[in-house]
Amino acid sequence: MLKDKVAVVTGASRGIGRSIAEHLAREGATVIINYNGSADRAREVETGIRENGGKAEAIQCNVADFSACEAFIADVIKKYGRIDILVNNAGITRDNLMMKMKEEEFDAVISTNLKGAFNCMKFASRQMLKQRSGKIINISSVSGVMGNAGQANYSASKAGIIGLTKSAARELASRHITVNAIAPGFIRTEMTEVLSDSVKAAATAQIPMGTFGEPEDVAQMTVFLASDKADYITGQVICVDGGMAM
């Protein structure tokens, strides 16, 4: 379905990003596994994809760094000649109640989650405009749709991604570039595994389907949006959350 496509997935060394990278590769895309700190894990994802007959390369870049992003995207284009799919998944949390939140906790989350998505979109979309085609998929969150106590920074960054998605979708639509967002709910990853049993129980009680999702649930939606089956879908926010944000 994605044969000969070149896909960049940020924050792809674990969790949702890893699953997205693996699913895109399974559909035939050459996947650039972006990571910031966890080189060993990124290489593990790369090796796994290659052992299963796919094409992948792990490349380090801190997406919050504007100049580093420009160089990263330029390197991908130089080596592979094009970028067909960009998945902005890189994200961090620095949870705290707003009254206790430090400036650096707010800035760090906005810089990685929101500015990081802007940086990658800015430079990748240049190439997509030349190609007159492209798919951009931004990973938002149910927290960006509903808000979440203790996550003012994270919720603001993920709500910002929704605004960024819709604005970019309007700007790029005439060149056959679609821009959509996925807003996952509680997904079973390392990020949610550290939650206490009481927090998990409270979260589950808010989910009509009564269970956490799996990374594959988000990955499969990403593959669909990256494919030509979704050519007439742009500017949308699709909740993969078991009904949580209904």
Short mmCIF file of C-alpha atoms in Angstrom, two decimals:
data_model
loop_
_atom_site.label_atom_id
_atom_site.label_comp_id
_atom_site.label_asym_id
_atom_site.label_seq_id
_atom_site.Cartn_x
_atom_site.Cartn_y
_atom_site.Cartn_z
CA MET A 1 0.00 0.00 0.00
CA LEU A 2 2.91 2.38 0.71
CA LYS A 3 5.52 0.86 -1.60
CA ASP A 4 8.33 3.27 -2.56
CA LYS A 5 7.07 5.92 -0.11
CA VAL A 6 9.55 7.61 2.25
CA ALA A 7 8.19 8.20 5.76
CA VAL A 8 9.69 10.19 8.63
CA VAL A 9 8.39 9.27 12.10
CA THR A 10 9.57 11.42 15.02
CA GLY A 11 9.97 9.89 18.46
CA ALA A 12 9.90 6.43 16.92
CA SER A 13 12.14 4.50 19.30
CA ARG A 14 9.32 3.31 21.58
CA GLY A 15 5.60 3.20 22.30
CA ILE A 16 3.19 4.60 19.74
CA GLY A 17 6.00 5.92 17.52
CA ARG A 18 7.64 2.52 17.32
CA SER A 19 4.38 0.83 16.38
CA ILE A 20 3.72 3.46 13.71
CA ALA A 21 7.20 2.96 12.22
CA GLU A 22 6.75 -0.83 12.15
CA HIS A 23 3.31 -0.64 10.54
CA LEU A 24 4.40 1.84 7.86
CA ALA A 25 7.39 -0.38 7.03
CA ARG A 26 5.12 -3.42 6.85
CA GLU A 27 3.10 -1.62 4.17
CA GLY A 28 6.25 -1.04 2.11
CA ALA A 29 7.41 2.43 3.15
CA THR A 30 11.05 3.26 3.79
CA VAL A 31 10.93 4.55 7.36
CA ILE A 32 13.21 7.12 8.95
CA ILE A 33 13.16 6.39 12.68
CA ASN A 34 13.82 9.69 14.40
CA TYR A 35 14.97 9.65 18.01
CA ASN A 36 16.60 12.08 20.41
CA GLY A 37 18.16 10.25 23.35
CA SER A 38 17.59 6.50 23.02
CA ALA A 39 19.96 5.40 20.23
CA ASP A 40 20.01 1.73 21.27
CA ARG A 41 16.24 1.47 21.18
CA ALA A 42 16.02 3.24 17.83
CA ARG A 43 18.58 0.82 16.37
CA GLU A 44 16.54 -2.05 17.80
CA VAL A 45 13.47 -0.80 15.91
CA GLU A 46 15.56 -0.39 12.75
CA THR A 47 16.98 -3.90 13.06
CA GLY A 48 13.55 -5.41 13.70
CA ILE A 49 12.09 -3.77 10.60
CA ARG A 50 14.99 -4.92 8.43
CA GLU A 51 14.84 -8.47 9.76
CA ASN A 52 11.20 -8.54 8.69
CA GLY A 53 12.13 -7.48 5.17
CA GLY A 54 11.43 -3.77 5.56
CA LYS A 55 13.53 -0.68 4.96
CA ALA A 56 14.46 1.64 7.80
CA GLU A 57 17.15 3.98 9.09
CA ALA A 58 17.49 5.50 12.57
CA ILE A 59 18.55 9.16 12.61
CA GLN A 60 19.09 11.30 15.70
CA CYS A 61 17.59 14.79 15.91
CA ASN A 62 16.17 16.91 18.71
CA VAL A 63 12.99 18.12 17.01
CA ALA A 64 12.79 21.11 19.39
CA ASP A 65 15.96 22.50 17.75
CA PHE A 66 14.97 24.52 14.66
CA SER A 67 18.37 24.37 12.94
CA ALA A 68 18.85 20.68 13.75
CA CYS A 69 15.44 19.94 12.19
CA GLU A 70 16.36 21.81 9.03
CA ALA A 71 19.57 19.76 8.71
CA PHE A 72 17.77 16.50 9.54
CA ILE A 73 15.09 16.94 6.88
CA ALA A 74 17.70 18.11 4.34
CA ASP A 75 19.75 14.97 5.01
CA VAL A 76 16.73 12.73 4.45
CA ILE A 77 15.89 14.46 1.17
CA LYS A 78 19.52 14.31 0.01
CA LYS A 79 19.72 10.58 0.69
CA TYR A 80 16.22 9.42 -0.34
CA GLY A 81 15.19 12.13 -2.80
CA ARG A 82 11.75 12.77 -1.31
CA ILE A 83 9.51 12.77 1.76
CA ASP A 84 6.01 11.38 1.24
CA ILE A 85 4.85 10.93 4.83
CA LEU A 86 5.65 12.87 7.99
CA VAL A 87 4.37 11.63 11.34
CA ASN A 88 4.95 14.09 14.19
CA ASN A 89 4.82 11.81 17.21
CA ALA A 90 7.72 13.03 19.40
CA GLY A 91 6.39 14.10 22.77
CA ILE A 92 7.33 14.47 26.42
CA THR A 93 5.46 15.07 29.66
CA ARG A 94 6.37 17.17 32.68
CA ASP A 95 3.18 16.82 34.70
CA ASN A 96 2.39 19.18 37.52
CA LEU A 97 -0.52 21.25 38.79
CA MET A 98 -0.47 24.65 37.11
CA MET A 99 0.12 26.49 40.41
CA LYS A 100 3.22 24.34 41.02
CA MET A 101 4.45 24.12 37.43
CA LYS A 102 7.89 25.56 36.81
CA GLU A 103 8.60 27.69 33.76
CA GLU A 104 11.08 25.12 32.44
CA GLU A 105 8.44 22.36 32.76
CA PHE A 106 6.06 24.37 30.60
CA ASP A 107 8.70 25.45 28.08
CA ALA A 108 10.22 21.98 27.63
CA VAL A 109 6.87 20.39 26.76
CA ILE A 110 5.82 23.16 24.37
CA SER A 111 9.24 23.13 22.69
CA THR A 112 9.26 19.39 21.99
CA ASN A 113 5.59 18.65 21.42
CA LEU A 114 4.37 21.75 19.60
CA LYS A 115 7.41 23.58 18.26
CA GLY A 116 8.95 20.24 17.28
CA ALA A 117 5.91 19.48 15.11
CA PHE A 118 6.07 22.96 13.56
CA ASN A 119 9.79 22.61 12.83
CA CYS A 120 9.40 19.28 11.02
CA MET A 121 6.29 20.42 9.14
CA LYS A 122 7.96 23.62 7.97
CA PHE A 123 10.93 21.88 6.38
CA ALA A 124 9.21 18.70 5.16
CA SER A 125 6.36 20.64 3.56
CA ARG A 126 8.82 22.51 1.33
CA GLN A 127 9.74 19.21 -0.29
CA MET A 128 6.11 18.07 -0.42
CA LEU A 129 5.16 21.32 -2.21
CA LYS A 130 7.80 20.58 -4.86
CA GLN A 131 6.42 17.04 -5.22
CA ARG A 132 2.83 18.34 -5.20
CA SER A 133 1.97 15.50 -2.83
CA GLY A 134 2.39 14.47 0.79
CA LYS A 135 0.74 13.22 3.95
CA ILE A 136 1.33 14.86 7.33
CA ILE A 137 -0.07 13.13 10.41
CA ASN A 138 0.29 14.85 13.77
CA ILE A 139 -0.18 12.90 16.99
CA SER A 140 -2.24 15.04 19.35
CA SER A 141 -4.01 13.64 22.43
CA VAL A 142 -7.36 13.35 24.12
CA SER A 143 -5.77 15.80 26.61
CA GLY A 144 -5.61 18.37 23.82
CA VAL A 145 -9.31 17.88 23.10
CA MET A 146 -10.66 17.73 26.66
CA GLY A 147 -7.91 19.15 28.88
CA ASN A 148 -6.50 17.21 31.82
CA ALA A 149 -5.77 18.29 35.39
CA GLY A 150 -2.04 18.30 36.08
CA GLN A 151 -1.20 18.59 32.39
CA ALA A 152 -1.66 22.26 31.50
CA ASN A 153 1.59 22.20 29.51
CA TYR A 154 0.90 18.89 27.75
CA SER A 155 -2.75 19.72 27.02
CA ALA A 156 -1.78 23.13 25.65
CA SER A 157 0.87 21.57 23.40
CA LYS A 158 -1.54 18.95 22.07
CA ALA A 159 -4.36 21.48 21.57
CA GLY A 160 -1.81 23.63 19.74
CA ILE A 161 -1.08 20.70 17.43
CA ILE A 162 -4.77 20.66 16.48
CA GLY A 163 -4.67 24.34 15.51
CA LEU A 164 -1.40 23.80 13.64
CA THR A 165 -2.94 20.85 11.79
CA LYS A 166 -5.99 22.79 10.64
CA SER A 167 -4.01 25.85 9.55
CA ALA A 168 -1.48 23.78 7.61
CA ALA A 169 -4.28 21.74 6.03
CA ARG A 170 -5.78 24.94 4.62
CA GLU A 171 -2.41 26.21 3.40
CA LEU A 172 -1.32 22.99 1.70
CA ALA A 173 -4.54 21.45 0.35
CA SER A 174 -4.26 22.97 -3.13
CA ARG A 175 -0.97 21.10 -3.64
CA HIS A 176 -2.46 17.69 -2.79
CA ILE A 177 -0.89 17.62 0.68
CA THR A 178 -3.18 16.43 3.46
CA VAL A 179 -2.66 17.28 7.13
CA ASN A 180 -4.56 15.42 9.82
CA ALA A 181 -4.27 14.80 13.56
CA ILE A 182 -4.87 11.70 15.63
CA ALA A 183 -5.87 12.19 19.25
CA PRO A 184 -5.12 8.99 21.18
CA GLY A 185 -6.72 8.35 24.52
CA PHE A 186 -5.13 6.12 27.14
CA ILE A 187 -2.86 3.77 25.21
CA ARG A 188 -0.91 0.92 26.83
CA THR A 189 2.72 2.18 26.62
CA GLU A 190 5.61 2.83 29.00
CA MET A 191 4.16 6.30 29.55
CA THR A 192 0.93 4.85 30.96
CA GLU A 193 2.46 1.78 32.64
CA VAL A 194 4.07 4.01 35.29
CA LEU A 195 0.64 5.25 36.42
CA SER A 196 -0.60 3.93 39.75
CA ASP A 197 -3.38 1.35 39.83
CA SER A 198 -5.80 3.93 41.24
CA VAL A 199 -5.05 6.39 38.42
CA LYS A 200 -5.44 3.61 35.83
CA ALA A 201 -8.77 2.61 37.38
CA ALA A 202 -10.01 6.22 37.35
CA ALA A 203 -8.92 6.60 33.72
CA THR A 204 -10.60 3.36 32.68
CA ALA A 205 -13.84 4.52 34.31
CA GLN A 206 -13.88 7.48 31.88
CA ILE A 207 -13.57 5.24 28.81
CA PRO A 208 -16.91 3.98 27.44
CA MET A 209 -15.20 0.90 25.98
CA GLY A 210 -13.77 0.16 29.43
CA THR A 211 -10.16 -0.52 28.49
CA PHE A 212 -6.91 1.14 27.44
CA GLY A 213 -6.02 1.02 23.75
CA GLU A 214 -2.95 -0.54 22.16
CA PRO A 215 -0.23 1.26 20.15
CA GLU A 216 -1.42 -0.71 17.12
CA ASP A 217 -4.79 1.07 17.28
CA VAL A 218 -3.05 4.39 16.62
CA ALA A 219 -0.61 2.88 14.11
CA GLN A 220 -3.39 1.43 11.97
CA MET A 221 -5.15 4.80 11.76
CA THR A 222 -1.82 6.40 10.81
CA VAL A 223 -1.32 3.90 7.98
CA PHE A 224 -4.81 4.68 6.67
CA LEU A 225 -4.24 8.46 6.74
CA ALA A 226 -0.85 7.97 5.03
CA SER A 227 -2.39 5.93 2.22
CA ASP A 228 -4.19 7.02 -0.94
CA LYS A 229 -7.40 5.74 0.64
CA ALA A 230 -7.42 8.98 2.67
CA ASP A 231 -6.69 11.37 -0.22
CA TYR A 232 -9.90 13.37 0.36
CA ILE A 233 -9.49 13.71 4.14
CA THR A 234 -7.67 16.76 5.51
CA GLY A 235 -7.81 19.07 8.53
CA GLN A 236 -9.42 16.39 10.69
CA VAL A 237 -8.85 15.34 14.29
CA ILE A 238 -9.58 11.64 14.70
CA CYS A 239 -9.95 10.41 18.27
CA VAL A 240 -8.62 6.89 18.90
CA ASP A 241 -9.74 6.76 22.50
CA GLY A 242 -12.45 4.14 23.08
CA GLY A 243 -15.09 6.89 23.11
CA MET A 244 -13.47 8.94 25.87
CA ALA A 245 -13.83 12.36 24.19
CA MET A 246 -17.39 11.76 22.93
#
